Amino acid sequence: MTGSAQRPLLFLDVDGPLIPFGATPQQRPDGYPTYRTGAAPGKPGWNPLLSRIDPALGPRLTALGCDLVWATTWMDEANECIAPWLGLPELPVVAWPEPAYDDELDRRDGLHWKTRPLVDRAAGRTFVWVDDEITAADRAWVAAHHPGPALLHRVDPAQGLTDADFAAMDAWLRANR
């Protein structure tokens, strides 16, 4: 494969994969590690959770060799606040559609509200979706409706992206290029 159009897409959620949350005091007795973001309290766009994002994740995501796409409710704010901290360029952002009748049916069936829009956005391209809310229903729906290879990789939100997550994504991408 050559050229950007042939690279797999990597749809990236923020809350959970990049900003870990929800760990119990037993899981993280010292709390979450924090990193200096360069943003100061009171500055526009400052969010105290940003300090939980490990800046080393940016180069690791880039090294996967995918076209990165924000798949988050942060929308364009991810480019304003997070991409610079990770050393990433401005990335495309998935524009979520307005809720529709299908959304209610999907919820009843256990399908995540992001699943259909991400498959539509992928348009047959190989993709990885990194999120903390992926279920077996999402995997089954993608397998039935997406003609290309797809990895729906669930991240433990209490941990965020780990070495094991990167190893799993890298192995899958090597096998599916």
XYZ file of C-alpha atoms in Angstrom, residues 5-176:
172
model
C -5.608 7.125 1.037
C -4.551 3.518 1.556
C -3.568 3.817 5.208
C -5.957 2.459 7.815
C -8.033 4.934 9.773
C -7.700 5.129 13.543
C -10.816 6.572 15.179
C -9.737 7.902 18.565
C -11.923 8.665 21.558
C -10.570 11.005 24.260
C -12.321 10.239 27.558
C -11.108 6.826 28.677
C -8.350 6.109 26.140
C -6.424 9.394 26.519
C -7.894 10.754 29.755
C -8.206 7.843 32.168
C -10.973 8.056 34.747
C -13.022 6.027 37.181
C -10.329 4.075 39.003
C -11.046 3.191 42.591
C -8.657 4.244 45.368
C -7.612 0.590 45.538
C -6.709 0.589 41.822
C -4.815 3.876 42.020
C -3.937 4.620 45.657
C -1.749 7.559 44.606
C -4.257 8.847 42.062
C -3.581 9.295 38.370
C -0.204 10.470 37.143
C -0.290 14.033 35.880
C 1.771 15.802 33.258
C 2.419 19.496 32.742
C 0.235 20.652 29.878
C 1.520 24.194 29.654
C -2.049 25.406 30.148
C -2.763 27.307 33.313
C -5.942 27.350 35.357
C -8.147 30.188 34.234
C -6.818 30.190 30.653
C -9.460 29.686 27.985
C -9.781 26.016 27.184
C -8.108 24.891 30.387
C -9.480 21.621 31.684
C -7.921 19.996 34.760
C -8.338 16.531 33.229
C -5.926 17.407 30.416
C -3.045 16.962 32.840
C -3.825 13.212 32.871
C -2.916 12.871 29.182
C 0.535 11.378 28.753
C 2.255 13.401 25.988
C 4.178 10.261 24.961
C 0.928 8.888 23.520
C 1.120 11.222 20.507
C 4.292 9.717 19.008
C 3.052 6.211 19.817
C -0.228 6.822 17.996
C 1.611 8.319 15.023
C 3.951 5.305 14.894
C 0.985 3.004 14.242
C 0.948 4.323 10.667
C -2.750 5.170 10.507
C -4.671 8.253 9.519
C -5.787 9.516 12.920
C -9.341 10.861 13.259
C -10.958 12.267 16.400
C -14.044 10.206 17.270
C -15.048 12.042 20.408
C -17.641 14.380 21.806
C -14.743 16.828 22.288
C -15.160 17.494 18.543
C -12.951 20.421 17.354
C -11.868 21.093 20.929
C -9.692 17.984 20.634
C -7.628 19.820 17.999
C -7.470 22.978 20.095
C -6.576 21.411 23.450
C -5.268 17.893 22.959
C -3.536 17.625 19.575
C -0.889 20.270 20.393
C -0.143 18.646 23.761
C 0.358 15.284 22.004
C 2.454 16.813 19.233
C -0.168 15.928 16.652
C -1.255 18.070 13.730
C -4.860 19.139 13.434
C -6.808 15.949 12.796
C -10.090 15.345 11.014
C -13.062 15.177 13.370
C -16.058 12.888 12.991
C -19.171 15.055 12.772
C -21.826 13.191 14.700
C -25.279 13.190 13.114
C -28.367 14.405 14.916
C -30.130 11.640 16.853
C -32.478 9.606 14.695
C -35.019 6.819 15.100
C -32.276 4.247 14.447
C -30.444 5.508 17.531
C -33.268 4.384 19.807
C -33.337 0.957 18.146
C -29.558 0.732 18.394
C -29.595 1.555 22.118
C -32.205 -1.110 22.689
C -29.989 -3.601 20.851
C -26.883 -2.518 22.768
C -25.227 -0.775 19.809
C -23.128 2.285 20.630
C -24.313 5.548 19.059
C -20.901 6.004 17.385
C -20.899 2.655 15.561
C -22.997 3.481 12.487
C -21.364 6.889 11.870
C -17.867 5.407 12.121
C -18.653 2.639 9.643
C -20.134 5.264 7.319
C -17.027 7.440 7.706
C -14.696 4.490 7.052
C -16.488 3.819 3.741
C -14.951 0.365 3.411
C -11.432 1.335 4.515
C -9.575 -0.683 7.093
C -10.012 0.932 10.492
C -9.261 0.732 14.184
C -11.700 2.248 16.663
C -10.246 2.985 20.110
C -12.888 3.646 22.756
C -13.818 2.639 26.291
C -17.462 1.837 25.493
C -17.182 -0.797 22.733
C -19.282 -3.933 23.224
C -19.841 -7.284 21.532
C -22.930 -5.772 19.861
C -20.735 -3.151 18.181
C -18.269 -5.791 16.989
C -21.038 -7.960 15.558
C -22.694 -5.017 13.793
C -19.413 -3.859 12.248
C -18.580 -7.411 11.110
C -21.976 -7.613 9.402
C -21.971 -4.127 7.830
C -18.368 -3.151 7.084
C -16.724 -4.818 4.070
C -13.128 -4.168 5.178
C -11.069 -5.226 8.161
C -11.925 -3.455 11.404
C -10.562 -3.661 14.923
C -12.830 -2.349 17.647
C -10.388 -2.005 20.519
C -11.876 -1.393 23.950
C -9.631 0.452 26.397
C -10.087 0.160 30.152
C -11.054 3.738 31.115
C -9.474 3.354 34.548
C -6.109 2.743 32.874
C -6.248 4.610 29.571
C -4.079 3.434 26.687
C -1.407 1.013 27.879
C 1.552 -0.820 26.377
C -0.703 -3.859 25.948
C -3.212 -1.784 23.959
C -0.493 -0.525 21.624
C 0.895 -4.057 21.195
C -2.567 -5.388 20.302
C -3.232 -2.599 17.796
C 0.219 -2.918 16.235
C -0.119 -6.698 15.835
C -3.577 -6.361 14.289
C -2.440 -3.624 11.910
C 0.574 -5.665 10.784
C -1.723 -8.592 10.020
C -4.278 -6.446 8.168
